[in-house]
Amino acid sequence: MFVTDIRKDFYEVVANQRVALLVAADIDALCACKILQALFHCDHIQYTLVPVIGWQDLSTAFLEHKEQFRYFVLINCGANVDLLEMLQPDDDSIFFICDTHRPVDVVNVYNDTQIKLLIKQDDDLGVPSYDDIFRDDEEEDDGSGNDSDEGSEPSGKRRRFDEGAIERRIERQRARREWEARRREILFDYEQFEFHGTSAAMMFFELAWVLTKDTKDMLWWAIIGLTDQQIHDKITHMKYVTDVATMQRHVSRHNHRNEDEENSLSIDCMRISFEYDLRLSLYQHWSLYESICNSCYTSSSFKLWTLNGQKKLREFLADMGLPLKQVKQKYTSMDMSIKENLRDVIEESSNKFGMKEIRIQTFGVHFGFQNRFLASDMVHATAALLESTEKEESDIAHNFIKALDSLSRGNLDRLHVGIDHAKRKLLAIQQTVASCICTNLILSQGPFLYCYLMEGTPDVKLFSKPLALTLLCKYLLKAFVHSTRNKRCKLLPLIMAAPKDVEKGTVIVAGIPPESETSDKKNFFGRAFEKAAESTSSRTLHDHFDTSIIELKTEDRSKFLDALITLLS
Amino acid sequence: MLALFQEDGLRQVLQEMEALYEQNQADVNEAKSFGRSDLIPSIKLRHCCLLRNQRCITAYLYDRLLRIRALRWEYGSVLPANVRFHMSAEEVQWFGQYKKSLASFMRSLGEGEGLDITQDIKPPKSLYIQVRCLKDHGEFEIEDGTVILLKKNSQHFLPRWKCEQLIRQGVLEHVVS
């Protein structure tokens, strides 16, 4: 059931209890976890934090901890499957689920005792009504009971009774079949598309606000959670803008208390500000030139993998009057005169070159003289740390802890390491995109586009992780749409496969919806993958919380694809 | 922290000391009865060796006692089996007596109520602390019966006094963020 009063029905329930936190491995979940941890520290609520990366991890963690804990809080996992069926908990275990995955499974919605959903009941949830899905079965039993009595003693009067009873029974059965058919249809429509709802970090920030325990750190984490959804393309642009407006109200509320003429705050205090900043990833920690070359928006608009594109970039820079030498320098060492109206100058020139949305609404933080970060910088850095493939035995829990630490202001060195990893990741993505487009690796299979990264591709290890692979998919699709002339291909979704584990011989397959201005980001690949795997009995592992990302044995790749093509055409 | 008690080595040293002492005895008798003053340097030499051996043995035994005393503060009053295996019988007895005197001292503090001075060795900043598990330690049971599963890389938020032992042993790490 949905929790209406989050303070009374969630926070006060766990106030004197020990809680197990099971947190999924994405940035929004990490931010939500940080906010919740800060609240728990305030009120001395004992907890145990366990990172989980998939359904198997979740089941294992639950089994290990179910003896010791009664209350479980699941962050960004668990809402889109029948949780009670999967975990088989005891009757006194209670689950609080704060998950952005939609659609929420109907069993989770209508269970009154054990599942509490910390989700806003937005209009876009579209949960089917109770009567359409669940129905009491008493009438059927009565009908069959009567049949046996009547069948054993046929006589004159009884025969008339028989006919009436049989008619009624037939009527009942027909009504039931109709109801079941309608139920299947309703459920199919409801569960067909996967999409994402309001950020979990924002939900927990709202809880903190209701408890009046919100701090600037929590606000910053909520902003990072929201930005993560935008960068990894999980929510629509409309929703992002609406949520940014909500966050901006909180930001102005926090800033309002501070700056007087007489007592201005020390420069070391944390200041969050609303920025209408450029869509260039990590530009303040890199050089402007590198950032333009490696950001998705600019590189696909200029088509920087072609010679023509490189020329256009140089024209663009010349148009703005920025000398190449300055632009290739580290941003912090650029001339102050150039940095002053950089954003406006870039916006003006971008409009001339066809990039109307070079600026985007976002937030920035700064504390101390040196430390300025945009929310998108933090997302890229933390995602790079979370999925780092640096050491051979990169334990997911270890990376999770490192990424979680980098979100705290005291661990700036870790954040800078993350920024370095993020730069390498963006470079790798850019090079892979360029090579895929130049060597025409993207094939149109009819209902979708398909691309397979071979084993020897440089940096292919990076793309065995889900977040990195989805980012690559998004950039590749955008670049492809800009580069192809085929009008039909521009509207197709993309499926990408990359080798995941060489010893086990598996690939990771991810599918994203087609690229469009008004995309509603609804992804149907989850169900499609399931059906295709079933029909060809391919050996697949649907372990990830996003159903559109699966693991597949390399040998079954071709038959799986064929099944998908027939399914979707 | 505590190596195996070198029973054999100690015995060898004592045997050596006995041998030296007997030789010295013999030489002293000879020097006294026969007036052989040329034996006196060798007697002196042996005497110095004996004194040095005595110093070494006492230093060894004393160092072990100091380490065993530190074990009480690190592990608590029940030592793990592998540590106890390394101790000689006398050392175990000594440890028992040290425990008793520490306990009676602690009982006498605080006007007869007793105070556990092995807790909170550094002044605590907060009641509850966030700890991270560095290695798999299995299940950890606390006085009131609650059990916590300590798996590598899991984080917990627990009352300070419950974690202190494990932090000292290096199983948990205090996280300050």
Coordinates of C-alpha atoms in Angstrom, one line a residue, chain A:
Chain A
M1 CA 0.0 0.0 0.0
F2 CA 1.0 3.6 -0.5
V3 CA 2.2 5.5 2.6
T4 CA 0.3 8.7 2.9
D5 CA 1.9 10.3 5.9
I6 CA 5.6 9.5 5.5
R7 CA 6.5 10.8 8.9
K8 CA 3.8 8.9 10.9
D9 CA 3.7 5.7 8.9
F10 CA 7.4 5.3 8.2
Y11 CA 9.7 7.4 10.3
E12 CA 7.9 7.0 13.6
V13 CA 7.4 3.3 13.0
V14 CA 11.1 2.7 12.7
A15 CA 12.2 5.3 15.3
N16 CA 13.1 2.9 18.0
Q17 CA 13.8 -0.2 15.9
R18 CA 16.8 -1.6 14.1
V19 CA 16.4 -1.3 10.4
A20 CA 18.1 -3.1 7.4
L21 CA 18.8 -0.8 4.4
L22 CA 19.1 -2.6 1.1
V23 CA 20.3 -0.1 -1.5
A24 CA 20.6 -0.6 -5.2
A25 CA 23.7 0.4 -7.1
D26 CA 22.8 3.7 -8.8
I27 CA 23.5 7.3 -8.0
D28 CA 20.0 8.2 -7.0
A29 CA 19.9 5.3 -4.6
L30 CA 23.2 6.4 -3.1
C31 CA 22.0 9.9 -2.6
A32 CA 18.8 8.7 -1.0
C33 CA 20.8 6.4 1.2
K34 CA 23.0 9.3 2.3
I35 CA 20.0 11.4 3.2
L36 CA 18.4 8.6 5.2
Q37 CA 21.7 7.8 7.0
A38 CA 22.0 11.4 8.0
L39 CA 18.5 11.3 9.4
F40 CA 19.1 8.1 11.2
H41 CA 22.3 9.5 12.7
C42 CA 20.3 12.5 14.0
D43 CA 17.9 10.3 15.8
H44 CA 20.1 7.4 16.8
I45 CA 18.2 4.8 14.8
Q46 CA 20.4 1.7 14.5
Y47 CA 20.7 0.4 10.9
T48 CA 22.8 -2.0 8.8
L49 CA 23.5 -1.0 5.2
V50 CA 23.9 -3.7 2.5
P51 CA 24.5 -2.8 -1.1
V52 CA 22.6 -5.0 -3.6
I53 CA 23.1 -5.1 -7.4
G54 CA 20.4 -7.4 -8.6
W55 CA 17.6 -9.7 -7.6
Q56 CA 19.9 -12.5 -6.5
D57 CA 21.8 -10.2 -4.3
L58 CA 18.6 -8.9 -2.8
S59 CA 17.4 -12.4 -2.0
T60 CA 20.7 -13.4 -0.5
A61 CA 20.9 -10.3 1.6
F62 CA 17.3 -10.8 2.8
L63 CA 17.9 -14.4 3.8
E64 CA 21.0 -13.4 5.7
H65 CA 19.4 -10.7 7.6
K66 CA 15.8 -11.8 8.1
E67 CA 16.4 -13.4 11.5
Q68 CA 17.8 -10.2 12.9
F69 CA 15.7 -7.5 11.4
R70 CA 12.0 -6.9 11.2
Y71 CA 12.0 -3.7 9.2
F72 CA 13.6 -3.5 5.8
V73 CA 14.0 -0.4 3.8
L74 CA 14.6 -1.0 0.1
I75 CA 15.9 1.9 -2.0
N76 CA 15.5 1.8 -5.8
C77 CA 14.7 -1.9 -5.8
G78 CA 11.7 -4.1 -5.2
A79 CA 8.7 -2.2 -6.4
N80 CA 8.3 -3.7 -9.8
V81 CA 8.1 -7.4 -8.8
D82 CA 5.9 -9.3 -6.5
L83 CA 8.2 -9.0 -3.5
L84 CA 6.5 -11.3 -1.1
E85 CA 6.5 -14.1 -3.7
M86 CA 10.2 -13.6 -4.4
L87 CA 11.5 -13.3 -0.8
Q88 CA 8.9 -15.5 1.0
P89 CA 9.3 -13.5 4.3
D90 CA 7.7 -14.3 7.6
D91 CA 4.5 -12.5 8.5
D92 CA 6.0 -10.0 10.7
S93 CA 8.6 -8.6 8.3
I94 CA 7.7 -5.2 7.0
F95 CA 9.2 -3.7 3.8
F96 CA 9.4 0.0 3.1
I97 CA 10.1 0.4 -0.6
C98 CA 11.2 3.7 -2.1
D99 CA 11.8 2.9 -5.7
T100 CA 11.7 4.9 -8.9
H101 CA 11.0 1.8 -11.1
R102 CA 7.5 1.8 -12.6
P103 CA 5.1 0.2 -13.0
V104 CA 4.7 -0.8 -9.4
D105 CA 3.6 -4.4 -9.2
V106 CA -0.1 -4.7 -8.4
V107 CA 0.4 -7.1 -5.5
N108 CA 2.7 -4.5 -3.9
V109 CA 0.1 -1.8 -4.3
Y110 CA -2.8 -3.8 -2.8
N111 CA -1.0 -5.6 0.0
D112 CA -2.1 -3.9 3.2
T113 CA 0.2 -5.4 5.8
Q114 CA 3.7 -6.1 4.8
I115 CA 4.5 -3.8 1.9
K116 CA 4.6 0.0 2.4
L117 CA 5.4 2.0 -0.7
L118 CA 7.2 5.3 -0.1
I119 CA 6.0 6.6 -3.4
K120 CA 4.0 9.6 -4.3
Q121 CA 0.6 8.8 -5.8
D122 CA 1.1 10.7 -8.9
D123 CA -1.3 10.8 -11.8
D124 CA 1.0 8.9 -14.0
L125 CA 1.0 5.7 -11.9
G126 CA -2.1 4.4 -13.6
V127 CA -2.6 1.4 -11.2
P128 CA -5.6 -0.7 -12.3
S129 CA -8.5 -0.7 -9.8
Y130 CA -8.7 -3.5 -7.3
D131 CA -11.9 -5.1 -8.7
D132 CA -10.4 -5.4 -12.2
I133 CA -7.6 -7.7 -11.0
F134 CA -8.7 -9.5 -7.9
R135 CA -11.9 -11.3 -7.4
D136 CA -13.3 -13.6 -4.8
D137 CA -13.8 -17.2 -5.9
E138 CA -16.8 -18.3 -3.7
E139 CA -19.4 -18.5 -6.5
E140 CA -17.5 -21.0 -8.4
D141 CA -17.3 -23.5 -5.5
D142 CA -21.1 -23.3 -4.9
G143 CA -21.8 -24.0 -8.5
S144 CA -19.6 -27.1 -8.6
G145 CA -21.1 -28.4 -5.3
N146 CA -24.6 -28.2 -6.6
D147 CA -23.6 -30.0 -9.8
S148 CA -22.5 -33.2 -8.0
D149 CA -25.8 -33.4 -6.0
E150 CA -27.9 -32.8 -9.1
G151 CA -25.9 -35.3 -11.2
S152 CA -26.5 -38.2 -8.9
E153 CA -30.4 -38.2 -8.8
P154 CA -32.0 -37.2 -12.0
S155 CA -35.8 -37.0 -11.8
G156 CA -38.5 -35.0 -13.5
K157 CA -38.5 -31.9 -11.2
R158 CA -34.7 -32.1 -10.9
R159 CA -34.3 -32.1 -14.6
R160 CA -35.9 -28.6 -14.9
F161 CA -33.8 -27.5 -12.0
D162 CA -30.8 -29.0 -13.8
E163 CA -31.4 -26.9 -16.9
G164 CA -31.7 -23.7 -14.9
A165 CA -28.7 -24.5 -12.8
I166 CA -26.6 -25.5 -15.9
E167 CA -27.6 -22.3 -17.6
R168 CA -26.6 -20.2 -14.6
R169 CA -23.3 -22.1 -14.4
I170 CA -22.6 -21.6 -18.1
E171 CA -23.3 -17.9 -17.6
R172 CA -21.0 -17.7 -14.6
Q173 CA -18.2 -19.4 -16.4
R174 CA -18.6 -17.1 -19.4
A175 CA -18.6 -14.0 -17.2
R176 CA -15.5 -15.4 -15.5
R177 CA -13.7 -16.0 -18.8
E178 CA -14.6 -12.5 -19.9
W179 CA -13.3 -11.0 -16.7
E180 CA -10.1 -13.0 -16.9
A181 CA -9.5 -11.9 -20.5
R182 CA -10.1 -8.3 -19.5
R183 CA -7.8 -8.7 -16.6
R184 CA -5.0 -10.1 -18.8
E185 CA -5.4 -7.2 -21.1
I186 CA -5.4 -4.6 -18.3
L187 CA -2.3 -6.1 -16.8
F188 CA -0.6 -6.4 -20.1
D189 CA -1.2 -2.7 -20.8
Y190 CA -0.1 -1.7 -17.3
E191 CA 3.1 -3.7 -17.3
Q192 CA 4.1 -3.3 -20.9
F193 CA 6.3 -0.2 -20.5
E194 CA 8.9 0.4 -18.0
F195 CA 9.7 3.9 -16.9
H196 CA 10.9 5.9 -13.9
G197 CA 9.1 8.1 -11.3
T198 CA 10.2 10.8 -8.9
S199 CA 13.8 10.4 -7.6
A200 CA 14.2 8.5 -4.3
A201 CA 16.6 11.1 -3.0
M202 CA 13.9 13.7 -3.5
M203 CA 11.4 11.6 -1.6
F204 CA 13.7 11.3 1.4
F205 CA 14.6 14.9 1.2
E206 CA 10.9 15.7 1.5
L207 CA 10.8 13.4 4.6
A208 CA 13.7 15.4 6.1
W209 CA 11.9 18.7 5.3
V210 CA 8.7 17.5 6.9
L211 CA 10.7 16.6 10.0
T212 CA 12.5 20.0 9.7
K213 CA 15.8 18.2 9.8
D214 CA 16.8 19.1 6.3
T215 CA 20.3 20.5 5.8
K216 CA 22.2 21.9 2.8
D217 CA 24.1 18.6 2.5
M218 CA 20.8 16.7 2.2
L219 CA 19.5 19.3 -0.3
W220 CA 22.6 18.9 -2.4
W221 CA 22.3 15.1 -2.4
A222 CA 18.7 15.4 -3.5
I223 CA 19.8 17.6 -6.3
I224 CA 22.4 15.0 -7.3
G225 CA 19.8 12.3 -7.3
L226 CA 17.6 14.3 -9.6
T227 CA 20.4 15.1 -11.9
D228 CA 21.4 11.4 -12.1
Q229 CA 17.9 10.7 -13.5
Q230 CA 18.3 13.4 -16.1
I231 CA 21.8 12.3 -17.2
H232 CA 21.0 8.7 -17.5
D233 CA 17.9 9.6 -19.4
K234 CA 15.4 8.1 -16.9
I235 CA 12.8 10.9 -16.8
T236 CA 11.2 13.1 -19.4
H237 CA 12.4 16.7 -19.8
M238 CA 9.1 18.0 -18.5
K239 CA 9.4 16.1 -15.3
Y240 CA 13.0 17.2 -14.9
V241 CA 12.0 20.8 -15.3
T242 CA 9.2 20.5 -12.8
D243 CA 11.4 18.8 -10.2
V244 CA 14.1 21.4 -10.7
A245 CA 11.5 24.0 -9.9
T246 CA 10.7 22.2 -6.7
M247 CA 14.3 21.9 -5.8
Q248 CA 14.8 25.6 -6.6
R249 CA 12.2 26.5 -4.0
H250 CA 14.2 24.6 -1.4
V251 CA 17.4 26.2 -2.5
S252 CA 16.1 29.7 -2.2
R253 CA 14.6 28.8 1.1
H254 CA 18.1 27.7 2.3
N255 CA 19.9 30.6 0.8
H256 CA 17.5 33.2 2.2
R257 CA 18.7 32.7 5.7
N258 CA 22.3 33.5 5.0
E259 CA 23.6 36.5 3.3
D260 CA 23.2 39.8 5.1
E261 CA 25.3 42.8 4.5
E262 CA 26.6 42.7 8.1
N263 CA 27.2 39.0 8.7
S264 CA 28.1 37.3 5.5
L265 CA 29.0 33.7 5.8
S266 CA 32.6 32.5 5.6
I267 CA 33.8 31.4 2.2
D268 CA 34.1 27.8 3.5
C269 CA 30.4 27.4 4.1
M270 CA 28.5 25.5 1.5
R271 CA 26.5 27.5 -1.0
I272 CA 24.1 26.0 -3.4
S273 CA 23.0 28.1 -6.4
F274 CA 20.7 27.7 -9.3
E275 CA 22.6 27.8 -12.6
Y276 CA 21.4 28.0 -16.1
D277 CA 24.6 26.3 -17.2
L278 CA 26.1 24.7 -20.3
R279 CA 25.4 21.1 -21.2
L280 CA 29.2 20.4 -21.4
S281 CA 30.1 17.5 -19.1
L282 CA 32.9 18.3 -16.6
Y283 CA 33.9 21.5 -18.4
Q284 CA 35.1 23.2 -15.2
H285 CA 37.4 20.4 -14.4
W286 CA 38.7 19.9 -17.9
S287 CA 39.6 22.1 -20.7
L288 CA 36.8 23.7 -22.7
Y289 CA 37.9 22.0 -25.9
E290 CA 38.0 18.5 -24.4
S291 CA 34.6 19.0 -22.9
I292 CA 33.1 20.1 -26.1
C293 CA 34.6 17.1 -27.9
N294 CA 33.4 14.6 -25.3
S295 CA 30.0 15.8 -24.4
C296 CA 27.1 14.0 -26.1
Y297 CA 25.1 17.1 -27.1
T298 CA 27.9 19.0 -28.8
S299 CA 29.7 16.0 -30.4
S300 CA 26.6 14.7 -32.0
S301 CA 25.5 18.1 -33.2
F302 CA 28.8 18.9 -34.8
K303 CA 29.3 15.3 -35.9
L304 CA 32.8 15.4 -34.5
W305 CA 33.8 12.0 -35.8
T306 CA 34.0 13.4 -39.4
L307 CA 36.5 15.8 -40.7
N308 CA 33.7 18.2 -41.6
G309 CA 32.7 18.2 -38.0
Q310 CA 36.1 19.1 -36.8
K311 CA 36.1 22.0 -39.2
K312 CA 32.8 23.2 -37.9
L313 CA 34.1 23.0 -34.4
R314 CA 37.0 25.3 -35.3
E315 CA 34.6 27.6 -37.0
F316 CA 32.4 27.7 -33.9
L317 CA 35.4 28.6 -31.7
A318 CA 36.5 31.2 -34.2
D319 CA 33.0 32.6 -34.3
M320 CA 33.1 33.1 -30.5
G321 CA 36.5 34.7 -30.8
L322 CA 38.1 32.1 -28.5
P323 CA 41.8 31.4 -29.3
L324 CA 42.6 27.7 -29.6
K325 CA 45.4 28.0 -27.1
Q326 CA 43.0 29.3 -24.4
V327 CA 40.4 26.8 -25.1
K328 CA 42.7 23.9 -24.9
Q329 CA 44.0 25.0 -21.5
K330 CA 42.6 23.8 -18.2
Y331 CA 39.4 25.7 -17.5
T332 CA 40.7 27.1 -14.3
S333 CA 43.7 28.6 -16.0
M334 CA 41.7 30.3 -18.8
D335 CA 41.8 34.0 -19.1
M336 CA 39.3 35.7 -16.7
S337 CA 38.1 37.9 -19.5
I338 CA 37.0 34.9 -21.5
K339 CA 35.4 33.2 -18.6
E340 CA 33.3 36.1 -17.7
N341 CA 30.5 35.9 -20.2
L342 CA 31.4 32.5 -21.5
R343 CA 27.9 31.1 -21.2
D344 CA 26.2 33.8 -23.0
V345 CA 28.8 33.9 -25.8
I346 CA 28.5 30.1 -26.2
E347 CA 24.7 30.3 -26.3
E348 CA 24.7 32.9 -29.0
S349 CA 27.0 31.0 -31.2
S350 CA 25.4 27.7 -30.6
N351 CA 22.1 29.1 -31.8
K352 CA 23.8 29.9 -35.1
F353 CA 25.2 26.4 -35.4
G354 CA 21.8 24.7 -34.7
M355 CA 22.2 23.8 -31.1
K356 CA 19.3 25.5 -29.5
E357 CA 19.5 23.8 -26.1
I358 CA 23.1 24.2 -25.1
R359 CA 22.1 25.4 -21.7
I360 CA 20.2 23.5 -19.1
Q361 CA 18.8 24.3 -15.7
T362 CA 20.9 22.8 -13.0
F363 CA 22.5 23.6 -9.7
G364 CA 26.0 24.2 -8.5
V365 CA 27.7 24.1 -5.2
H366 CA 30.7 25.9 -3.9
F367 CA 32.6 25.8 -0.6
G368 CA 36.0 27.2 -0.1
F369 CA 37.9 29.0 -2.8
Q370 CA 38.7 26.1 -4.9
N371 CA 35.8 23.8 -4.8
R372 CA 33.1 24.4 -7.3
F373 CA 31.0 21.6 -8.6
L374 CA 28.0 21.3 -10.8
A375 CA 25.5 18.6 -10.0
S376 CA 26.3 16.8 -13.3
D377 CA 30.0 16.7 -12.4
M378 CA 29.1 14.9 -9.2
V379 CA 26.9 12.4 -11.0
H380 CA 29.6 11.6 -13.5
A381 CA 32.3 11.3 -10.9
T382 CA 30.3 9.1 -8.6
A383 CA 29.0 6.9 -11.4
A384 CA 32.6 6.4 -12.6
L385 CA 33.6 5.3 -9.1
L386 CA 30.7 3.0 -8.7
E387 CA 31.5 1.1 -11.8
S388 CA 35.2 1.4 -11.8
T389 CA 37.0 -1.5 -13.4
E390 CA 40.4 -0.4 -12.2
K391 CA 41.5 -3.2 -10.0
E392 CA 41.1 -6.8 -11.1
E393 CA 39.0 -7.9 -8.2
S394 CA 36.7 -4.9 -8.2
D395 CA 34.3 -6.0 -5.6
I396 CA 30.9 -4.2 -6.1
A397 CA 30.4 -3.6 -2.4
H398 CA 33.9 -2.0 -2.2
N399 CA 33.1 0.3 -5.1
F400 CA 29.8 1.1 -3.6
I401 CA 31.4 2.2 -0.4
K402 CA 33.9 4.3 -2.3
A403 CA 31.2 6.0 -4.3
L404 CA 29.1 6.6 -1.2
D405 CA 32.1 8.2 0.5
S406 CA 32.8 10.5 -2.4
L407 CA 29.4 12.2 -1.9
S408 CA 30.5 13.6 1.4
R409 CA 32.2 17.0 1.4
G410 CA 35.0 15.7 3.5
N411 CA 36.2 13.3 0.9
L412 CA 37.2 15.6 -1.9
D413 CA 40.3 13.6 -2.9
R414 CA 38.1 10.7 -3.6
L415 CA 35.8 12.9 -5.6
H416 CA 38.7 14.1 -7.7
V417 CA 39.7 10.6 -8.4
G418 CA 36.2 10.0 -9.5
I419 CA 36.4 13.0 -11.8
D420 CA 39.5 11.6 -13.4
H421 CA 37.8 8.2 -14.0
A422 CA 34.8 10.0 -15.4
K423 CA 37.0 11.9 -17.9
R424 CA 38.5 8.6 -19.1
K425 CA 35.0 7.1 -19.3
L426 CA 33.7 9.9 -21.4
L427 CA 36.7 9.7 -23.7
A428 CA 36.2 6.0 -24.1
I429 CA 32.5 6.5 -24.9
Q430 CA 33.3 9.1 -27.5
Q431 CA 35.9 7.0 -29.2
T432 CA 33.6 4.0 -29.2
V433 CA 30.8 6.0 -30.7
A434 CA 33.1 7.4 -33.3
S435 CA 34.4 4.0 -34.3
C436 CA 30.9 2.4 -34.3
I437 CA 29.5 5.1 -36.6
C438 CA 32.5 5.2 -38.9
T439 CA 32.6 1.4 -39.3
N440 CA 28.9 1.2 -39.6
L441 CA 28.5 -1.2 -36.7
I442 CA 25.0 -0.2 -36.1
L443 CA 22.6 -2.4 -38.1
S444 CA 19.0 -1.9 -38.7
Q445 CA 17.2 -5.1 -37.9
G446 CA 13.8 -4.0 -38.8
P447 CA 12.0 -3.0 -35.7
F448 CA 15.1 -1.8 -33.9
L449 CA 18.8 -0.9 -34.4
Y450 CA 21.4 -3.3 -33.1
C451 CA 25.1 -2.9 -32.3
Y452 CA 27.5 -5.4 -30.9
L453 CA 30.8 -4.5 -29.3
M454 CA 33.5 -7.0 -30.1
E455 CA 35.7 -8.4 -27.5
G456 CA 38.9 -6.6 -28.7
T457 CA 37.4 -3.1 -28.7
P458 CA 39.4 -0.8 -26.5
D459 CA 37.9 -0.1 -23.1
V460 CA 35.2 -2.7 -23.7
K461 CA 35.6 -3.7 -20.0
L462 CA 34.1 -0.4 -19.0
F463 CA 30.9 -1.2 -20.9
S464 CA 30.3 -4.4 -19.1
K465 CA 28.6 -2.4 -16.4
P466 CA 25.0 -1.3 -16.8
L467 CA 25.2 2.4 -16.1
A468 CA 28.1 2.9 -18.5
L469 CA 26.5 0.8 -21.1
T470 CA 23.2 2.8 -21.0
L471 CA 25.2 6.0 -21.3
L472 CA 27.0 4.6 -24.3
C473 CA 23.7 3.5 -25.8
K474 CA 22.2 6.9 -25.4
Y475 CA 25.2 8.7 -26.9
L476 CA 25.4 6.3 -29.8
L477 CA 21.7 6.6 -30.6
K478 CA 21.9 10.4 -30.6
A479 CA 25.0 10.4 -32.8
F480 CA 23.4 7.9 -35.1
V481 CA 20.3 9.9 -35.5
H482 CA 22.4 12.9 -36.4
S483 CA 24.5 11.0 -38.9
T484 CA 22.0 8.9 -40.8
R485 CA 19.9 10.0 -43.7
N486 CA 17.4 7.2 -43.4
K487 CA 14.3 8.9 -42.0
R488 CA 12.8 5.6 -40.7
C489 CA 15.9 4.6 -38.8
K490 CA 15.8 7.8 -36.8
L491 CA 12.7 6.6 -35.0
L492 CA 13.9 3.2 -34.1
P493 CA 15.0 2.1 -30.6
L494 CA 18.5 0.7 -30.0
I495 CA 19.7 -2.5 -28.5
M496 CA 23.3 -2.9 -27.6
A497 CA 25.4 -5.9 -26.6
A498 CA 28.8 -5.9 -25.0
P499 CA 30.9 -8.7 -23.6
K500 CA 30.4 -9.0 -19.9
D501 CA 32.3 -12.0 -18.6
V502 CA 34.8 -13.7 -20.8
E503 CA 35.2 -16.8 -18.7
K504 CA 31.5 -17.5 -18.4
G505 CA 31.0 -16.4 -22.0
T506 CA 28.2 -14.0 -21.4
V507 CA 27.2 -10.6 -22.9
I508 CA 25.2 -7.8 -21.4
V509 CA 22.4 -6.6 -23.5
A510 CA 20.6 -3.2 -23.0
G511 CA 17.8 -1.7 -24.9
I512 CA 16.7 2.0 -24.9
P513 CA 13.7 3.7 -26.4
P514 CA 13.9 5.7 -29.6
E515 CA 15.4 9.2 -29.5
S516 CA 12.9 12.0 -29.9
E517 CA 12.2 15.5 -28.6
T518 CA 9.1 14.5 -26.8
S519 CA 10.0 11.0 -25.8
D520 CA 8.2 9.7 -22.8
K521 CA 11.1 7.4 -22.0
K522 CA 8.9 4.4 -21.8
N523 CA 10.9 1.2 -22.4
F524 CA 9.2 -1.9 -23.6
F525 CA 12.3 -4.0 -23.9
G526 CA 11.9 -5.6 -20.4
R527 CA 8.9 -7.6 -21.4
A528 CA 10.2 -8.2 -24.9
F529 CA 13.5 -9.7 -23.6
E530 CA 11.6 -12.0 -21.3
K531 CA 9.3 -13.3 -24.0
A532 CA 12.1 -13.7 -26.5
A533 CA 14.2 -15.6 -24.0
E534 CA 11.3 -17.9 -23.2
S535 CA 10.4 -18.6 -26.7
T536 CA 13.9 -19.6 -27.7
S537 CA 14.9 -21.0 -24.3
S538 CA 18.0 -18.9 -24.4
R539 CA 20.1 -18.9 -21.2
T540 CA 19.5 -15.5 -19.8
L541 CA 19.8 -13.9 -16.5
H542 CA 17.3 -11.1 -15.7
D543 CA 19.1 -10.1 -12.6
H544 CA 19.3 -6.3 -12.9
F545 CA 16.6 -4.1 -11.4
D546 CA 16.0 -2.4 -14.7
T547 CA 14.3 -5.1 -16.7
S548 CA 15.7 -3.7 -20.0
I549 CA 19.2 -4.9 -19.1
I550 CA 19.9 -8.6 -19.1
E551 CA 22.8 -11.0 -19.3
L552 CA 22.9 -13.6 -22.1
K553 CA 25.1 -16.4 -23.2
T554 CA 27.1 -15.4 -26.2
E555 CA 26.1 -18.5 -28.2
D556 CA 22.4 -17.8 -27.8
R557 CA 22.8 -14.3 -29.1
S558 CA 21.7 -14.8 -32.7
K559 CA 18.6 -16.9 -31.9
F560 CA 17.6 -14.4 -29.2
L561 CA 17.9 -11.6 -31.7
D562 CA 15.8 -13.4 -34.3
A563 CA 13.1 -14.1 -31.7
L564 CA 13.1 -10.4 -30.8
I565 CA 12.8 -9.4 -34.4
T566 CA 9.8 -11.6 -35.0
L567 CA 8.3 -10.5 -31.7
L568 CA 8.5 -6.8 -32.4
S569 CA 7.7 -6.6 -36.1

